[in-house]
mmCIF file of C-alpha atoms in Angstrom:
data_model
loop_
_atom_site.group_PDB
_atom_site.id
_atom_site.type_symbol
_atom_site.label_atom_id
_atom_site.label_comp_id
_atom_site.label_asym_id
_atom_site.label_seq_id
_atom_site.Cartn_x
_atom_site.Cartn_y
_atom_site.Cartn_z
ATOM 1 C CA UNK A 1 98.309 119.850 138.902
ATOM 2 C CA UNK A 2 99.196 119.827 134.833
ATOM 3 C CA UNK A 3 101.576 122.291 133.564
ATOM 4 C CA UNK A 4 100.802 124.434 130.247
ATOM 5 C CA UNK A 5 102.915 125.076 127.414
ATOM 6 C CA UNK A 6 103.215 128.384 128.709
ATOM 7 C CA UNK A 7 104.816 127.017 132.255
ATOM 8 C CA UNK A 8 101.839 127.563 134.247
ATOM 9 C CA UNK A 9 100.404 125.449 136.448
ATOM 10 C CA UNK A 10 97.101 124.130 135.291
ATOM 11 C CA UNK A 11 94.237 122.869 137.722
ATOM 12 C CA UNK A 12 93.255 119.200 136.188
ATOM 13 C CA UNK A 13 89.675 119.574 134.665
ATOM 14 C CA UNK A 14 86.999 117.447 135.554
ATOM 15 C CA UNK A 15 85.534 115.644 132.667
ATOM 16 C CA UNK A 16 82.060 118.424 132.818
ATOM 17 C CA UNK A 17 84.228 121.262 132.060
ATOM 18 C CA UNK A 18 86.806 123.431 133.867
ATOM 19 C CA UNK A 19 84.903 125.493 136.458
ATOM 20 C CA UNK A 20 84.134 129.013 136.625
ATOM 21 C CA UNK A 21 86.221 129.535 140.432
ATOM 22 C CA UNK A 22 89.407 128.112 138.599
ATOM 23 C CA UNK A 23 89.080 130.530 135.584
ATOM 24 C CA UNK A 24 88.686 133.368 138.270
ATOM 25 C CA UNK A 25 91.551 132.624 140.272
ATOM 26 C CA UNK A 26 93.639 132.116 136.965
ATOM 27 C CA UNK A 27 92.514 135.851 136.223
ATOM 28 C CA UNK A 28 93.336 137.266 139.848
ATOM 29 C CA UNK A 29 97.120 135.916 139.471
ATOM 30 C CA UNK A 30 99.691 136.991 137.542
ATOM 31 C CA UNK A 31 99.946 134.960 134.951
ATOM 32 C CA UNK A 32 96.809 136.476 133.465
ATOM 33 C CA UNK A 33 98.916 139.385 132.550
ATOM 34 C CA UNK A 34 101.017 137.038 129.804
ATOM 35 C CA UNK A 35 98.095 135.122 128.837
ATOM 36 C CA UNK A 36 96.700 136.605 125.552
ATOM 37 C CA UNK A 37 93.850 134.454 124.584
ATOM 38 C CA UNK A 38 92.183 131.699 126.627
ATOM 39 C CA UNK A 39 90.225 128.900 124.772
ATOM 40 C CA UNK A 40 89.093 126.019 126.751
ATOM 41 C CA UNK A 41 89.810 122.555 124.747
ATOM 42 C CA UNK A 42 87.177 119.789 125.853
ATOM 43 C CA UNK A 43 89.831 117.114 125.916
ATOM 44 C CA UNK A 44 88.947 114.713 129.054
ATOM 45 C CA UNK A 45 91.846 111.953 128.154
ATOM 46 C CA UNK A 46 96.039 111.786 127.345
ATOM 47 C CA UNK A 47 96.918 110.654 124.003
ATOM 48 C CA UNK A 48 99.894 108.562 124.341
ATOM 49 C CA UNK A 49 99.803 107.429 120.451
ATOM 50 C CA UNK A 50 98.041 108.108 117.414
ATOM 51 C CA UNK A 51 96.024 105.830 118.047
ATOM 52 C CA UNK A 52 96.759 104.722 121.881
ATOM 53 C CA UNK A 53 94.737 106.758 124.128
ATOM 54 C CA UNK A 54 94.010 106.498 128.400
ATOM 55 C CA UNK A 55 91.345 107.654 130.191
ATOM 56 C CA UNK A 56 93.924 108.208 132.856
ATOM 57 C CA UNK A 57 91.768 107.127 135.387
ATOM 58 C CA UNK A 58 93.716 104.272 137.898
ATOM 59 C CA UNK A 59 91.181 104.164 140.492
ATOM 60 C CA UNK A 60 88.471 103.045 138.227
ATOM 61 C CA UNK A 61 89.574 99.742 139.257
ATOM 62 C CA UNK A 62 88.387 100.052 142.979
ATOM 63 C CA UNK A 63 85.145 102.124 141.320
ATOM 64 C CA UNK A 64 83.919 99.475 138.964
ATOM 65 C CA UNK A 65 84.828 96.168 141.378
ATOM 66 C CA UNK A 66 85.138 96.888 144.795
ATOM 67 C CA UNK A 67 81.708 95.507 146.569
ATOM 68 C CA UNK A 68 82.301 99.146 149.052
ATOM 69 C CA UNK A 69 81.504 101.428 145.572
ATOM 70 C CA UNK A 70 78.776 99.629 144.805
ATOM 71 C CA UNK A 71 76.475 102.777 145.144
ATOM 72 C CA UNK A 72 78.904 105.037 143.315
ATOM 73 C CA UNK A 73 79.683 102.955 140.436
ATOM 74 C CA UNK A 74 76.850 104.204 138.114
ATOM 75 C CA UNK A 75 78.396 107.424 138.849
ATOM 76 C CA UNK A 76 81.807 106.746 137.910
ATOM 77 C CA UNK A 77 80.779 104.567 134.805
ATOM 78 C CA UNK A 78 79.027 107.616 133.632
ATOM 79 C CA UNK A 79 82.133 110.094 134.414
ATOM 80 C CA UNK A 80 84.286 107.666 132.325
ATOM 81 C CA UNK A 81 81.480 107.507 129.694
ATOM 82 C CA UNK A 82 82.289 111.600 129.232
ATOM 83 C CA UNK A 83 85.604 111.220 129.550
ATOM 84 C CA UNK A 84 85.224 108.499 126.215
ATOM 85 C CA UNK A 85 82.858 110.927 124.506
ATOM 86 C CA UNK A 86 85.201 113.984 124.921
ATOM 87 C CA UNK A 87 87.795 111.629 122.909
ATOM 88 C CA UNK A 88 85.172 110.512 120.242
ATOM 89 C CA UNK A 89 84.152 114.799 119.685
ATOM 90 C CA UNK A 90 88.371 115.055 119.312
ATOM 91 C CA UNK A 91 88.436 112.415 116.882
ATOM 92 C CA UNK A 92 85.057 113.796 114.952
ATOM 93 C CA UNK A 93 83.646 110.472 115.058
ATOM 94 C CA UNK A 94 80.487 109.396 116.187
ATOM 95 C CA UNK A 95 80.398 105.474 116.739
ATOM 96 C CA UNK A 96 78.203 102.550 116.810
ATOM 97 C CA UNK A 97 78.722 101.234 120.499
ATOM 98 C CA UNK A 98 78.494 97.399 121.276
ATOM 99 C CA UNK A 99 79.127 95.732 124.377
ATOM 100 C CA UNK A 100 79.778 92.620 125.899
ATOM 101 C CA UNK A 101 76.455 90.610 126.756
ATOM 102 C CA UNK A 102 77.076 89.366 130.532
ATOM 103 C CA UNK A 103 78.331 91.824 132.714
ATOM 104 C CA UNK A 104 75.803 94.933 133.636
ATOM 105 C CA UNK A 105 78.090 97.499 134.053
ATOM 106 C CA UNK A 106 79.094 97.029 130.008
ATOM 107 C CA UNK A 107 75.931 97.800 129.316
ATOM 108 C CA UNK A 108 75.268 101.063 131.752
ATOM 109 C CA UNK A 109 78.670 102.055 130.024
ATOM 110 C CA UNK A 110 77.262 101.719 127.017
ATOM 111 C CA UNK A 111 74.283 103.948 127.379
ATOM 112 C CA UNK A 112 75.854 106.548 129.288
ATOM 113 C CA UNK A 113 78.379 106.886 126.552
ATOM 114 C CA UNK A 114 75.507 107.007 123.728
ATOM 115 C CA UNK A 115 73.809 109.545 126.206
ATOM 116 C CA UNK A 116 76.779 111.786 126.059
ATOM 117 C CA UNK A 117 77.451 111.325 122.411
ATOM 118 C CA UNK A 118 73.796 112.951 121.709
ATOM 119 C CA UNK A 119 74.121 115.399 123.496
ATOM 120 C CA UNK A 120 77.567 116.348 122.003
ATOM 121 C CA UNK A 121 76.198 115.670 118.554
ATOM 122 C CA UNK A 122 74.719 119.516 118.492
ATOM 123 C CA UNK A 123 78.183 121.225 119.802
ATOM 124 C CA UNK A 124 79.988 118.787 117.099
ATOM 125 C CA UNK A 125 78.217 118.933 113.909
ATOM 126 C CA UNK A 126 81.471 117.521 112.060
ATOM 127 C CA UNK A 127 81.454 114.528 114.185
ATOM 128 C CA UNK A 128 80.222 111.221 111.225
ATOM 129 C CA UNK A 129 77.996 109.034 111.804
ATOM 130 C CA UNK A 130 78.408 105.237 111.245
ATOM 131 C CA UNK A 131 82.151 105.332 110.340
ATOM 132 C CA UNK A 132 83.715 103.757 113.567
ATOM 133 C CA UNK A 133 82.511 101.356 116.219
ATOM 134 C CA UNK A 134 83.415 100.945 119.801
ATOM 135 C CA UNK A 135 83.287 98.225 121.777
ATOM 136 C CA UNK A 136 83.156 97.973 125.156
ATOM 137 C CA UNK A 137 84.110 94.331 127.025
ATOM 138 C CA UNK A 138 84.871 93.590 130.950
ATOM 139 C CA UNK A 139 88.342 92.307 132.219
ATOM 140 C CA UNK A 140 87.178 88.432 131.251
ATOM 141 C CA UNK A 141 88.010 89.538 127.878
ATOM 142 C CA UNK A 142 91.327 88.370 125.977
ATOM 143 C CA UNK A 143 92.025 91.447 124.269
ATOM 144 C CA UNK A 144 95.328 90.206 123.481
ATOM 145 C CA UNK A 145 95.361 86.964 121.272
ATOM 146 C CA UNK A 146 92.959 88.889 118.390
ATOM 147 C CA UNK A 147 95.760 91.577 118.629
ATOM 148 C CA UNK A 148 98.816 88.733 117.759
ATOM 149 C CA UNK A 149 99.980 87.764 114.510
ATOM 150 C CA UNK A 150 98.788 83.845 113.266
ATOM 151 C CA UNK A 151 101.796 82.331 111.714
ATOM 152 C CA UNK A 152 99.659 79.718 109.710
ATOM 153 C CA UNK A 153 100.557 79.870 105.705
ATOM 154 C CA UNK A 154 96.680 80.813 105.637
ATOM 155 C CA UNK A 155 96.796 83.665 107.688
ATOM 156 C CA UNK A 156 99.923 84.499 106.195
ATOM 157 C CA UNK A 157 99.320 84.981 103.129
ATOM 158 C CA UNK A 158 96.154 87.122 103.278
ATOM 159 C CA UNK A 159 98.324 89.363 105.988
ATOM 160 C CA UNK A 160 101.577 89.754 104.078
ATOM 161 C CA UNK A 161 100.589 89.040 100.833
ATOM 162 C CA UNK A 162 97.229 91.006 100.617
ATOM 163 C CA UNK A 163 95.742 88.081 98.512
ATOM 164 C CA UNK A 164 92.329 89.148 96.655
ATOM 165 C CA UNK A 165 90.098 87.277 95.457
ATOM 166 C CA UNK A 166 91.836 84.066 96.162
ATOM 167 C CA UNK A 167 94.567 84.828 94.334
ATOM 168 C CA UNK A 168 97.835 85.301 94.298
ATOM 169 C CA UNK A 169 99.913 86.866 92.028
ATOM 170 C CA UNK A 170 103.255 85.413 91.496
ATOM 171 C CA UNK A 171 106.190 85.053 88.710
ATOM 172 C CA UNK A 172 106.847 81.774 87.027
ATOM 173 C CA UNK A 173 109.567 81.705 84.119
ATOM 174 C CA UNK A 174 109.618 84.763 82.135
ATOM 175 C CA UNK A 175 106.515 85.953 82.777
ATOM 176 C CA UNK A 176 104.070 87.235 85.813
ATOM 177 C CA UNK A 177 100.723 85.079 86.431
ATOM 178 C CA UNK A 178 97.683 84.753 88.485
ATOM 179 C CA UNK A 179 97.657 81.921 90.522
ATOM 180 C CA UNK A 180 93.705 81.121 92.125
ATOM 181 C CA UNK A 181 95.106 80.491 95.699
ATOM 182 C CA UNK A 182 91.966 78.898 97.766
ATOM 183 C CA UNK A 183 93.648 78.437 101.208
ATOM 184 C CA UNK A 184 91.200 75.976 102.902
ATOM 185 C CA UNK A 185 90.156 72.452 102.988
ATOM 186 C CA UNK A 186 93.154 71.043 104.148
ATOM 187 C CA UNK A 187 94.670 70.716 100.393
ATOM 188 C CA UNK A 188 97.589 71.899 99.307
ATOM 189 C CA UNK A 189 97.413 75.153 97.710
ATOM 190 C CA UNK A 190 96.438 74.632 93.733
ATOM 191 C CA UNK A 191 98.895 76.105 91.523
ATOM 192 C CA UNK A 192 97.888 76.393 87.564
ATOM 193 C CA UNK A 193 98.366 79.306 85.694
ATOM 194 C CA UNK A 194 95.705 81.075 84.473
ATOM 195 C CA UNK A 195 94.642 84.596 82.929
ATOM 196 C CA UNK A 196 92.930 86.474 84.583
ATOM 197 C CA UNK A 197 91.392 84.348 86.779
ATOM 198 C CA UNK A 198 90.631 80.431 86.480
ATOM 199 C CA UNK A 199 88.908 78.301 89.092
ATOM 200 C CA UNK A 200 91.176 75.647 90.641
ATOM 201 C CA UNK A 201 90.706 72.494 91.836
ATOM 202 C CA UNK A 202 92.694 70.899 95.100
ATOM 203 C CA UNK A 203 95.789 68.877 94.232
ATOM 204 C CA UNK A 204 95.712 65.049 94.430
ATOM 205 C CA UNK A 205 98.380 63.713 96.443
ATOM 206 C CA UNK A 206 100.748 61.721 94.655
ATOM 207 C CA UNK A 207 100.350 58.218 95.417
ATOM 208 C CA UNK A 208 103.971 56.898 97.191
ATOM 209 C CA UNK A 209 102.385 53.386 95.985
ATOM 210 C CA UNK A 210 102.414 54.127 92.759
ATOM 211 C CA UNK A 211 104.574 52.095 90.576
ATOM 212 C CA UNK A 212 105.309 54.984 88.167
ATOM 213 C CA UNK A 213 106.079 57.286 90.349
ATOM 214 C CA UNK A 214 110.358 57.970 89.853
ATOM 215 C CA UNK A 215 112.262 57.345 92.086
ATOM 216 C CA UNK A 216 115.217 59.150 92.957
ATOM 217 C CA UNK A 217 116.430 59.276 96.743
ATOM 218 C CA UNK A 218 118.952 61.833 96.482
ATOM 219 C CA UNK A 219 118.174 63.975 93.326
ATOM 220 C CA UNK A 220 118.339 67.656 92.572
ATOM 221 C CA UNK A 221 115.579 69.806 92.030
ATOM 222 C CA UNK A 222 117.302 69.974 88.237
ATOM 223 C CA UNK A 223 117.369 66.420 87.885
ATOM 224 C CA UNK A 224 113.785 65.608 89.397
ATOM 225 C CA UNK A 225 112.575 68.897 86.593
ATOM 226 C CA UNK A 226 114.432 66.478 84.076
ATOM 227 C CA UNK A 227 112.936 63.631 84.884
ATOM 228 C CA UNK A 228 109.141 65.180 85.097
ATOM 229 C CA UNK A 229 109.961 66.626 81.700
ATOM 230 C CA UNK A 230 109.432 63.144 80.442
ATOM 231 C CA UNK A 231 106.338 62.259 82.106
ATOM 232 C CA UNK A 232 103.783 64.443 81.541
ATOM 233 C CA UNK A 233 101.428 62.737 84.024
ATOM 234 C CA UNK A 234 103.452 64.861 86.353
ATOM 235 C CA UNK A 235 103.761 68.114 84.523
ATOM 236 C CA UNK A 236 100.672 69.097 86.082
ATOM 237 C CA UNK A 237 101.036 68.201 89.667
ATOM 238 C CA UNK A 238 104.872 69.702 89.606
ATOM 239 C CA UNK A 239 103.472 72.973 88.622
ATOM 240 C CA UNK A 240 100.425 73.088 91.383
ATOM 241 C CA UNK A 241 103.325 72.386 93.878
ATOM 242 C CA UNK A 242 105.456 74.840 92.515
ATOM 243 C CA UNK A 243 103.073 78.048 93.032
ATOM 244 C CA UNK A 244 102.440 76.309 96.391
ATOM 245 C CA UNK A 245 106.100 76.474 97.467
ATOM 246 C CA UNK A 246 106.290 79.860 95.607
ATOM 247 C CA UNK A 247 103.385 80.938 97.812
ATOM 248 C CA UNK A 248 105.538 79.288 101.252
ATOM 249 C CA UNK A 249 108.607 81.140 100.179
ATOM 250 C CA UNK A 250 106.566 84.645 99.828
ATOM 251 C CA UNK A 251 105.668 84.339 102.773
ATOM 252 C CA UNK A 252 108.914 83.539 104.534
ATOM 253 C CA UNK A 253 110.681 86.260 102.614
ATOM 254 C CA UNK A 254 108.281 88.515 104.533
ATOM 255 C CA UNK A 255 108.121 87.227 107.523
ATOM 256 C CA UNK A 256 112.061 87.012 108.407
ATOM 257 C CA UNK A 257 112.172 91.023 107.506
ATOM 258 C CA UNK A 258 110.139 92.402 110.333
ATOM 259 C CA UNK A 259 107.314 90.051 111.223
ATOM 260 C CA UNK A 260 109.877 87.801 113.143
ATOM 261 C CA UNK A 261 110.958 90.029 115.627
ATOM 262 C CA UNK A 262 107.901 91.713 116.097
ATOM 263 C CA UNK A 263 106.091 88.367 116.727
ATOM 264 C CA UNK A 264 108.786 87.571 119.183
ATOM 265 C CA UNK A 265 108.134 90.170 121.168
ATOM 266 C CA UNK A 266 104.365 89.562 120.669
ATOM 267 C CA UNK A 267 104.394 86.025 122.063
ATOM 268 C CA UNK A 268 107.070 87.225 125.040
ATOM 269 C CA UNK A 269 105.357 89.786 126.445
ATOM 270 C CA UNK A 270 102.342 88.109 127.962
ATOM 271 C CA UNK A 271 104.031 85.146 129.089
ATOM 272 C CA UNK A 272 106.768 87.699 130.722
ATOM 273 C CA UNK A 273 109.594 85.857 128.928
ATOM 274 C CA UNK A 274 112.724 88.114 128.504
ATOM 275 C CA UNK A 275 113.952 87.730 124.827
ATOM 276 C CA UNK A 276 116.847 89.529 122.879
ATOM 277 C CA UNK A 277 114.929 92.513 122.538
ATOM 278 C CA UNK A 278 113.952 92.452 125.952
ATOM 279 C CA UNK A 279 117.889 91.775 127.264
ATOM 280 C CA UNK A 280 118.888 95.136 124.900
ATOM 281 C CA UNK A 281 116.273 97.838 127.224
ATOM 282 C CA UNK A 282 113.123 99.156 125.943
ATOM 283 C CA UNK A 283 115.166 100.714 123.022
ATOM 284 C CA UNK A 284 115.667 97.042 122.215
ATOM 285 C CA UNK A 285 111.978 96.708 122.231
ATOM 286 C CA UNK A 286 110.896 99.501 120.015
ATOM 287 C CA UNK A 287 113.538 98.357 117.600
ATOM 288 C CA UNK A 288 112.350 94.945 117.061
ATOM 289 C CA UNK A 289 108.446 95.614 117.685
ATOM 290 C CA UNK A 290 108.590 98.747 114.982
ATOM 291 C CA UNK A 291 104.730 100.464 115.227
ATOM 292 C CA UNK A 292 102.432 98.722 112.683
ATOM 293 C CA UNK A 293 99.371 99.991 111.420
ATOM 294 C CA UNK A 294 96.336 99.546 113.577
ATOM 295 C CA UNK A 295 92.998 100.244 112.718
ATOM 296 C CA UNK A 296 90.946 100.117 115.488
ATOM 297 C CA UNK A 297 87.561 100.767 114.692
ATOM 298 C CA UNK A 298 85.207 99.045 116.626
ATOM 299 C CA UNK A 299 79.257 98.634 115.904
ATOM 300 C CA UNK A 300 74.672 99.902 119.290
ATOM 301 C CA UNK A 301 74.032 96.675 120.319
ATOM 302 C CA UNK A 302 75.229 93.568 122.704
ATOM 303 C CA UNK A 303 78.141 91.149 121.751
ATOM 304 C CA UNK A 304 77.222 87.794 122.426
#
């Protein structure tokens, strides 16, 4: 039993619709007497975000893999296929569905749920076409690792940056330049300036064989500019470097503001290790993993 806003108790609704004894029991009892207007809501699942939602269904677990369901499960697949439609008509979307090639119950999912969407398409007209996908995958899926943050400097800097083109924006002296960032090939990241945009190529290494190269074990970064002012063979490796440690500290600056905690948490949770957030409660936890953006759109067809 689910309570209304109103403080009455509400039978729980089957995913096909609320049935016509309940609605005639509701009208013999006394509550009908405070109930002004009735509208039945075609909402089959509980949203626990904005964009977290459950099907609320724990014994789907014994329906989809336990060998004694085996002649029910097409049944339940397609009660959980409404159930997922009912939440696709809330959201006015209608998706492209793709599965996971392997498994045959992904794919009897899969067609139930396009079934239902159909047939819902004429009671929804606002629902769009094309817009979202859904995928649909079997327990042997990680669905956790794609979810994690990569704390590469490539991935970095496309994620916290939001790097376009290949490039990346920076300041250098005085003034603000583009930078062309390619961040592949295993170079270092070129660093000329350039308006607006200038191809670059990858940096040579600096030979440590080299007899010209200066030598100074112990010097500042104001001496070592010093000295490279007087070589100009170097002028233009220093400043590649320097957009490529410009680009490193970027990227730090972002990540120890709220990517650090949250990636702690992140990287603790599945291996069930208890960090400082964990040790401060689950108030702890929200605090350190603050709610990021997550789009999760998801395309008919089979994922290989």
């Amino acid at each position: 039993v689910r309570w209304g806003a109103c403080g009455a108790p509400m039978g729980a609704v089957p995913p096909p619709g609320c049935p016509d004894d309940l609605f005639e029991e509701l009208g013999r009892s006394r509550a009908a007497r405070a109930i002004r207007t009735l509208k039945e809501i075609d909402i089959a699942f509980l949203p626990y975000e904005s964009q977290v939602f459950s099907l609320d269904s724990p014994q789907s677990f014994h329906g989809c893999y336990s060998p004694q369901r085996e002649g029910t499960r097409a049944q339940h697949l397609g009660v959980l296929a409404e159930q997922l439609a009912t939440l696709c008509a809330t959201l006015g979307e209608f998706p492209a569905v793709r599965y996971r090639r392997g498994p045959e119950d992904t794919a009897v999912l899969a067609r139930a749920l396009l079934a239902h969407l159909d047939a819902r398409r004429a009671q929804h007209p606002a629902m769009v076409e094309g817009r979202a996908q859904l995928l649909i995958v079997d327990r042997a899926f990680d669905l956790v690792t794609p979810l994690l943050h990569e704390l590469t400097l490539q991935a970095m800097a496309y994620d916290l940056l939001g790097l376009q083109h290949d490039t990346f924006r920076g300041s250098q002296g005085s003034g603000e330049h583009g930078w062309g960032a390619p961040l592949g090939g295993g170079h270092p990241v070129p660093n000329v300036p350039m308006s607006p945009s200038v191809p670059m190529s990858p940096l040579s290494p600096m030979s440590p064989t080299s007899p010209t190269r200066p030598r100074v074990p112990q010097a500042t970064l104001k001496e070592l500019s010093h000295i490279l002012k007087k070589m100009p063979q170097y002028q233009k490796e220093l400043s590649k470097y320097a957009t490529h440690l410009s680009l490193a500290d970027a990227c730090m600056r972002r990540f120890k503001g709220t990517v650090e905690r949250l990636c702690a948490v992140e990287q603790g949770t599945p291996r069930g290790h208890r960090g400082p957030c964990a040790r401060r409660g689950p108030r702890g936890t929200r605090r350190c993993a603050r709610p990021q953006p997550c789009d999760a759109r998801t395309a008919v067809g089979t994922m290989g």
